[in-house]
Coordinates of C-alpha atoms and ligand atoms in Angstrom, one line a residue:
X1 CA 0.0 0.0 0.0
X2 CA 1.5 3.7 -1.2
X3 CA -1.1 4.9 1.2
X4 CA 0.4 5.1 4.0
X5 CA -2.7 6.2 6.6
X6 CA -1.4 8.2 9.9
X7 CA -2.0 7.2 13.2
X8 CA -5.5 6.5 14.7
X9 CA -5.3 9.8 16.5
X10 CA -4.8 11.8 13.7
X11 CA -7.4 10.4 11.6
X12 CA -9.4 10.8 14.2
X13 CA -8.8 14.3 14.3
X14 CA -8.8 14.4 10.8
X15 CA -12.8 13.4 11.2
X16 CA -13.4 15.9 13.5
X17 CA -12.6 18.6 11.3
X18 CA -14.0 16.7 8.0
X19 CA -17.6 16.7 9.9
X20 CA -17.6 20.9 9.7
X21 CA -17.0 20.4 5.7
X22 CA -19.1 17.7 4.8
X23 CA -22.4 19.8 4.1
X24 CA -20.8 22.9 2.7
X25 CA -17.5 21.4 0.7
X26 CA -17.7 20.7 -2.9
X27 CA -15.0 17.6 -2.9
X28 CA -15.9 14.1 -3.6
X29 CA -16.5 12.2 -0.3
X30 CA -15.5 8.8 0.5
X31 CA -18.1 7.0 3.0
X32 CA -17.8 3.9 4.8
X33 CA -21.3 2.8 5.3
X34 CA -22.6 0.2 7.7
X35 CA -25.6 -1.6 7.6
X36 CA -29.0 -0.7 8.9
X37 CA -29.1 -2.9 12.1
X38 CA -26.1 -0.4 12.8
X39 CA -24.9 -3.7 15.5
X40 CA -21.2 -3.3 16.9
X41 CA -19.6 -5.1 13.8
X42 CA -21.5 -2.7 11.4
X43 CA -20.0 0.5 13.3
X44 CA -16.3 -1.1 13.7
X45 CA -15.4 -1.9 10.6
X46 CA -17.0 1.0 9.1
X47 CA -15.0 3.4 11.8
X48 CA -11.5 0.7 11.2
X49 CA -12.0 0.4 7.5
X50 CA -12.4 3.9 7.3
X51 CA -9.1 4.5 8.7
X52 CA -7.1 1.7 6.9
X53 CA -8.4 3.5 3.6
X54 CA -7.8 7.0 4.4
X55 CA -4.9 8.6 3.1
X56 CA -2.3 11.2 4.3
X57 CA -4.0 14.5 3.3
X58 CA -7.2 15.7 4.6
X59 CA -8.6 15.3 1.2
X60 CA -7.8 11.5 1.2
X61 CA -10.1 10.8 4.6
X62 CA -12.5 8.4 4.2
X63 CA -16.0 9.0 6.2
X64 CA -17.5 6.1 8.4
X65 CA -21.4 6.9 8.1
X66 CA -23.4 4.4 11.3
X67 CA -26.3 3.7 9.7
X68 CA -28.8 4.8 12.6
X69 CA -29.9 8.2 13.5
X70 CA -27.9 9.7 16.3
X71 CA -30.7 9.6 18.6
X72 CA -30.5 5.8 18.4
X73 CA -26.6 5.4 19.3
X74 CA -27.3 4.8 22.8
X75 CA -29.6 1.8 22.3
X76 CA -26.1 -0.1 21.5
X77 CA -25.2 -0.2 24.5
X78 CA -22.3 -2.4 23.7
X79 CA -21.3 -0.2 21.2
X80 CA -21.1 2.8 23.6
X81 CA -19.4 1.3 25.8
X82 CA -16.4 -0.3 23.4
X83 CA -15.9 3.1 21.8
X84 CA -15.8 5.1 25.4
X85 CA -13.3 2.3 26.2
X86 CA -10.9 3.2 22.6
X87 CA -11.0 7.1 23.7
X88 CA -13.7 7.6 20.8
X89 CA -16.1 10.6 21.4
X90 CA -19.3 10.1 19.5
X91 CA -19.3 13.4 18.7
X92 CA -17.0 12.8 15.9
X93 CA -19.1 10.6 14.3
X94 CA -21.4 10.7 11.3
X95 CA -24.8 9.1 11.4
X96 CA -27.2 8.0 8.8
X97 CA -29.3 11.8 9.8
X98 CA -26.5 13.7 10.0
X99 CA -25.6 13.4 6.3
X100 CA -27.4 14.0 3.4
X101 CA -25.8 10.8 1.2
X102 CA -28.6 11.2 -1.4
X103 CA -27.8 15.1 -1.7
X104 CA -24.1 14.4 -2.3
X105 CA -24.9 11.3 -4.6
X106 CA -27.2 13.9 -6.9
X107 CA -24.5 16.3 -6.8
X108 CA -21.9 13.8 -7.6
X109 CA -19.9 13.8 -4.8
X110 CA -20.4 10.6 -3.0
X111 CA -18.0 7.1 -3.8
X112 CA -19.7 4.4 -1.0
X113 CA -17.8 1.3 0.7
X114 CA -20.5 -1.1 2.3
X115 CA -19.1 -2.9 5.4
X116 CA -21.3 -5.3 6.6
X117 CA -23.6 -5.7 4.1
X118 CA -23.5 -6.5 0.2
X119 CA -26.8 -4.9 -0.5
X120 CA -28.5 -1.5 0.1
X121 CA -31.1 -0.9 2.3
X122 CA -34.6 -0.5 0.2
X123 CA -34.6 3.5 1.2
X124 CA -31.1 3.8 0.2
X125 CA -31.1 1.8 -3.5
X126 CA -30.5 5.3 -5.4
X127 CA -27.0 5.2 -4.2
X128 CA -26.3 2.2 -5.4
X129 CA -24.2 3.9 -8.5
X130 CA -22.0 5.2 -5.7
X131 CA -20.7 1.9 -4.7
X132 CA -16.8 1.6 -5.2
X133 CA -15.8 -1.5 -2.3
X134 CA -17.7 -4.1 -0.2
X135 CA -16.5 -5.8 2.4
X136 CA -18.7 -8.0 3.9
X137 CA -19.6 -11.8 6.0
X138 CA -23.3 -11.7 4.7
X139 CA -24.0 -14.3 1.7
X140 CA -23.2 -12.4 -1.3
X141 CA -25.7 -11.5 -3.0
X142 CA -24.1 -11.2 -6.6
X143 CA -24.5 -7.4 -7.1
X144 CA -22.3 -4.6 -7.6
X145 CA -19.5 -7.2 -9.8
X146 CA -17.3 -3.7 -10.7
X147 CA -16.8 -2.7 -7.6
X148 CA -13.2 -2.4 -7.2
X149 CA -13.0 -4.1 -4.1
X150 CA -14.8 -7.0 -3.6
X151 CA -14.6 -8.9 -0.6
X152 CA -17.5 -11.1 0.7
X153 CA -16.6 -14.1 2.3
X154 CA -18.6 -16.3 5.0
X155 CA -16.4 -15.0 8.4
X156 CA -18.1 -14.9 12.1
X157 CA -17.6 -10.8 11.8
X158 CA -16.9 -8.6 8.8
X159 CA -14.3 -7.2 11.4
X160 CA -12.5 -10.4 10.9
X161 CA -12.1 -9.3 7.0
X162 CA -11.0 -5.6 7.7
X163 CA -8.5 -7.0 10.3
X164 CA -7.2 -9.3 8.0
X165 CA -6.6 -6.8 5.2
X166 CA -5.2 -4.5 7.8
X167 CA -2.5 -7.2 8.8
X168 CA -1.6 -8.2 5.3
X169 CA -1.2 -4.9 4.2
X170 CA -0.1 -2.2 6.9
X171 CA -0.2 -4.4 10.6
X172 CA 1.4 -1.5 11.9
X173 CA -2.0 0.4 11.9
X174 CA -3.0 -2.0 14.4
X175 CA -2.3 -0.2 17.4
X176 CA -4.0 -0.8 21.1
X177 CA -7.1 0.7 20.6
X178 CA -8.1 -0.3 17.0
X179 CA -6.7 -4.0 18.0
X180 CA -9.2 -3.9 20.6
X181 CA -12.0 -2.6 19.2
X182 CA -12.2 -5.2 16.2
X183 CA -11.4 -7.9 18.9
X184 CA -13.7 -6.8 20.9
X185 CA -16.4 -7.4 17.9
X186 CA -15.1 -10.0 16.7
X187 CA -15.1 -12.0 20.5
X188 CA -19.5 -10.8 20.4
X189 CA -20.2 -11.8 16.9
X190 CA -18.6 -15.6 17.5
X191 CA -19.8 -15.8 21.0
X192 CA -16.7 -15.8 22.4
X193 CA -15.2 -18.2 19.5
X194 CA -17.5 -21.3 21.1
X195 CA -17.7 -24.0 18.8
X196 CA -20.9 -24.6 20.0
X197 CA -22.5 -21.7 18.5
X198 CA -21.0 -22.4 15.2
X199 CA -20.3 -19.0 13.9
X200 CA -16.6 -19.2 14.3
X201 CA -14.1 -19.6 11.3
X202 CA -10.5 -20.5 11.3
X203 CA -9.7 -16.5 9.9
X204 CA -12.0 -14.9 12.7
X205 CA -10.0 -17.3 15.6
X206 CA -6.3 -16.1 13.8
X207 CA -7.6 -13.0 14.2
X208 CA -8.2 -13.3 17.9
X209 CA -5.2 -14.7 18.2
X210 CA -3.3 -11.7 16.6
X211 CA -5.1 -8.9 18.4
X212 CA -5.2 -9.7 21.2
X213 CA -2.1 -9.2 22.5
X214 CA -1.8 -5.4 20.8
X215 CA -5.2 -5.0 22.7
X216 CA -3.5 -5.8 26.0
X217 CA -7.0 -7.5 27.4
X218 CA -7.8 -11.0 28.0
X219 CA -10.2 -12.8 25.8
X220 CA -12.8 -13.8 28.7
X221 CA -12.7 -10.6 30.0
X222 CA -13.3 -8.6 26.8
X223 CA -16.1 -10.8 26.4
X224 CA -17.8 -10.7 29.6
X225 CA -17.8 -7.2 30.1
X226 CA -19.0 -6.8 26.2
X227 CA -21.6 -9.3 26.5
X228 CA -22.7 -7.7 29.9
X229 CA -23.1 -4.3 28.5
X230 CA -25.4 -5.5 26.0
X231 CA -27.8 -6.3 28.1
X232 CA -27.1 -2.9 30.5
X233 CA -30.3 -1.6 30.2
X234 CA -29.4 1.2 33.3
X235 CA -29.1 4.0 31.4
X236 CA -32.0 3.8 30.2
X237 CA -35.3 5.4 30.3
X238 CA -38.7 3.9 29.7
X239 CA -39.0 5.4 26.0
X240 CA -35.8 4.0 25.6
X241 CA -36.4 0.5 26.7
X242 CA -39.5 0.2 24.6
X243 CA -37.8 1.2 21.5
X244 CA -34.5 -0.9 21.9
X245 CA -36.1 -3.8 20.4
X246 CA -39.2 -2.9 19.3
X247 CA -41.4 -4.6 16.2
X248 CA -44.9 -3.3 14.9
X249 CA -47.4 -4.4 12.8
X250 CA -50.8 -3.9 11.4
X251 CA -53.2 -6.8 11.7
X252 CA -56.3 -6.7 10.6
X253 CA -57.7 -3.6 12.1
X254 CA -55.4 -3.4 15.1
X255 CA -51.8 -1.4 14.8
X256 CA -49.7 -3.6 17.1
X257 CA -46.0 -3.1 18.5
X258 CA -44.7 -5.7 20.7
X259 CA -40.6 -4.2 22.5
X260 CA -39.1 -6.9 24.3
X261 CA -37.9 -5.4 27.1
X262 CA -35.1 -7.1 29.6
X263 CA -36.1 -5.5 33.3
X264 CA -39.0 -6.8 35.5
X265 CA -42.0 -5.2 36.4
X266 CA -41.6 -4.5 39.8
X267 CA -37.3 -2.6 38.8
X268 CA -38.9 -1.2 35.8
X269 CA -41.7 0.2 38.5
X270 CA -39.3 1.5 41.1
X271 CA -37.1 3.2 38.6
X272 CA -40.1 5.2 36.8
X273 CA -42.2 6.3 38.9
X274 CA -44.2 7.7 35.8
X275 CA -44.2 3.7 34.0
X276 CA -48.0 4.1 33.1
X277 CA -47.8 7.6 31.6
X278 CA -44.7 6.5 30.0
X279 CA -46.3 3.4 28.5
X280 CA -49.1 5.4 27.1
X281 CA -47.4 8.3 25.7
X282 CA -45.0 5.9 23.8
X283 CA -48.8 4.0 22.7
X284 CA -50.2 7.2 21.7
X285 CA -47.1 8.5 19.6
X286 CA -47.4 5.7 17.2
X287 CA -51.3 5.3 17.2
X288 CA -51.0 2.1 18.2
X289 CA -53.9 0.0 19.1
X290 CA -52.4 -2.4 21.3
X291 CA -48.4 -2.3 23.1
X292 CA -47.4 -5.0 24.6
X293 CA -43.6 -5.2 26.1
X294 CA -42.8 -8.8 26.6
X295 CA -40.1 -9.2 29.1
X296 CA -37.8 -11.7 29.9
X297 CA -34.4 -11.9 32.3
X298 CA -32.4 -14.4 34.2
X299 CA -32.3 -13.7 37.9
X300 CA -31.5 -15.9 38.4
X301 CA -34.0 -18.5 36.5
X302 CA -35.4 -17.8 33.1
X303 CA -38.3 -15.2 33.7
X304 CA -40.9 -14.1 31.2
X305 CA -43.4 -11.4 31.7
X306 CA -46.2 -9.9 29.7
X307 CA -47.0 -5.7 29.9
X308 CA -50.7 -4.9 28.2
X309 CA -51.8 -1.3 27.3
X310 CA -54.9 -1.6 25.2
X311 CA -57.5 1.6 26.0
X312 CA -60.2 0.0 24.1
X313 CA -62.0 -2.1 26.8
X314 CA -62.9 -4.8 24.4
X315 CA -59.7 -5.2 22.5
X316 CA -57.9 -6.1 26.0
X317 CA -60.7 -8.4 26.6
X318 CA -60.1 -10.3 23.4
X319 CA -56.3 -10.0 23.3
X320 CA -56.5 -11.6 27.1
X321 CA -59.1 -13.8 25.9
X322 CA -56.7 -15.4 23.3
X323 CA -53.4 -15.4 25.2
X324 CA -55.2 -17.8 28.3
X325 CA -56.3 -19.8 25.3
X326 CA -52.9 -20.0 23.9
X327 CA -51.7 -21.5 27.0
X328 CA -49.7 -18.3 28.0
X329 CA -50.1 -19.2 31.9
X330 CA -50.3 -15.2 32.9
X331 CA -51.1 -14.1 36.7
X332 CA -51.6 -10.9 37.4
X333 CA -48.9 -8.6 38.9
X334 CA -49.8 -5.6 38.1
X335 CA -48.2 -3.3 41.5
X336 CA -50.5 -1.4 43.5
X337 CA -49.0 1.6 43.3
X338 CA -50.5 1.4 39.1
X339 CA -53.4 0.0 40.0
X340 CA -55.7 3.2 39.7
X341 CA -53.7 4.5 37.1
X342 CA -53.6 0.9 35.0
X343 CA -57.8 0.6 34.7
X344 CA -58.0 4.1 33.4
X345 CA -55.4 3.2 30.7
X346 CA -56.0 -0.2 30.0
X347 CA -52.7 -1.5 31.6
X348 CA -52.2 -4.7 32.8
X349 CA -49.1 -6.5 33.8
X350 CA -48.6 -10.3 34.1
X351 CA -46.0 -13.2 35.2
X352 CA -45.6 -15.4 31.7
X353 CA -45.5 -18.9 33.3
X354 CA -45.6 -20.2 29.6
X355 CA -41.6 -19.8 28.7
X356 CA -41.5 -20.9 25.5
X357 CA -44.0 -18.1 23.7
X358 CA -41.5 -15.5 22.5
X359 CA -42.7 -12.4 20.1
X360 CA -42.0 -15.0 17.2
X361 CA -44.6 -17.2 18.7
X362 CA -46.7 -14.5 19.3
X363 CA -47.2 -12.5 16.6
X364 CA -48.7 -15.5 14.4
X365 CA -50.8 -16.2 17.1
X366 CA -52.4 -12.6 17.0
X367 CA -52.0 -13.2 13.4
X368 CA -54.5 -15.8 13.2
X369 CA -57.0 -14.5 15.7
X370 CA -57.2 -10.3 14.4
X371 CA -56.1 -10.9 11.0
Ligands
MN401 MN1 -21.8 -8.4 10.9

């Protein structure tokens, strides 16, 4: 490679400044996008790939674009946390609604690399003329055959690929924090490189094995703390929690979003003290008919729970109607403190004794009965 980037500091600096020029420069602009899910691997190798490309001059920096809007960034909990650990301030990021990629594409200043993906997202199809590289672990797809790079292959993490290419070409760009942030994804994505789970390949475990000691960390550790910040719902607040895994559809006549949510009733009631208002507004703002959060957690057995807000009086009576027929097992545990509050809404809160209905299970089941 002629290339040669500079350090991670400076093209980290080197984004900071780019961000100010982006909507009013007239160069071309070279952006790294990851995919929609916007998961850890997805912002990584965007942010990683983005720097192995990048050349010496300003001019030469590539852009890593996280497909979400910024408002979302702290839903990936995992994510936040890995970056705050590398010394990356989100503030020098660019996300999906901070950048006008269609604008730029009209005006001819947009080249694209996808990361973690090999085709464009429905809303973002126009730009597939854009495309330049791909590197991806998804099953290729066969599109985009003139890109100039091209590099699809079946890995546990597309940060397995970038790492490779980065090792191959310039190792020496593989310095503590980068090593440890693609480690770090690459540990998540293969579980922790268990076998069992079958999503580990011989190129993402030589990958481990090289990055890990330039990440100074210890594999178990990395991946305990990572896999435990995924699920570190504390810094969260109800709106939040409902919309961290959240699904919606419209059957029949009833809009219906189901979030599955990972705190218990009775936490979830002692840290929002305003749950029921919460609930509703969150309801209201998307017109739904009927919300349900189904939540489940290990403390430490296997726990499920079911949340219900349905205002019309009839609706609940069906949807509870069907669930007891479905075997669900509920039992009321609505807390006293909602009580008043819950009947005015149309809010009821059950134990799940039924384990095995997830929202997959669910949804055909409403499915069937409102379709
Ligand atoms: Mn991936």
């Amino acid at each position: 490679m002629s290339n040669l980037p500079r350090s991670w500091s400076s093209f980290l600096q080197g984004l900071a400044k780019t961000k100010e020029k982006i909507s009013s420069g007239r160069e071309t602009l070279h952006c790294v996008l990851g995919n929609e899910a916007a998961d850890l691997d997805s912002m990584v190798s965007a942010l990683v790939y983005s720097f192995y490309r990048s050349g010496p001059e300003e001019t030469d920096l590539r852009i890593p674009v996280i497909n979400i809007p910024r408002g979302d960034y702290k839903l990936r909990t995992e994510a936040v946390f890995l970056l705050r650990q590398a010394g990356i301030d989100p503030a020098l990021l660019s996300f999906i609604d901070e950048i006008d990629l269609a604008g730029l594409h009209r005006a001819g200043r947009l080249e694209l690399t996808l990361v973690d993906h090999n085709r464009l997202a429905g809303n973002q199809s126009d730009l597939a003329d854009a495309v330049r590289e791909i590197v991806d672990h998804h099953a290729d797809e066969g599109l985009f055959s003139d890109a100039l790079v091209r590099l699809i292959e079946p890995t546990g993490s597309a940060a397995t690929l970038v790492a490779r290419e980065i090792s191959r070409n310039t190792p020496e760009l593989l310095e503590k924090d980068v090593a440890s942030l693609l480690v770090g994804t690459i540990l998540l994505d293969t579980v922790n490189l268990d076998p069992a789970a079958q999503r580990t390949t011989p190129d993402d475990q030589a990958m481990v094995d090289l990055l890990l000691p330039r990440a100074e960390q210890s594999q178990d550790d990395l991946f305990q703390v990572l896999q435990r910040e995924k699920f570190n719902v504390s810094d969260l607040e109800t709106r939040d929690l409902l919309r961290k895994d959240y699904k919606e559809w419209q059957i029949g006549e009833n809009r219906i979003g189901i979030s599955s949510v990972l705190l218990p009733v009775k936490d979830w009631v002692a840290r929002d003290s305003e749950l029921a208002q919460g609930l509703e507004a969150y309801r209201d703002a998307r017109g739904l008919d009927m919300l349900l959060a189904m939540i489940a957690y290990t403390a430490p057995g296997f726990t499920r729970e079911l949340v219900l807000l349905v205002p019309e009086k009839e609706r609940l009576q069906q949807l509870e109607a069907l669930l007891n027929e479905k075997g669900l097992d509920l039992a009321d545990i609505t807390p006293p403190s909602l009580q008043e509050v819950a009947s005015d809404l149309g809010l009821r809160c059950f134990s799940q004794g039924n384990l095995g209905i997830s929202r997959k299970k669910l949804q055909p089941l409403l499915q069937e009965r409102f379709g």
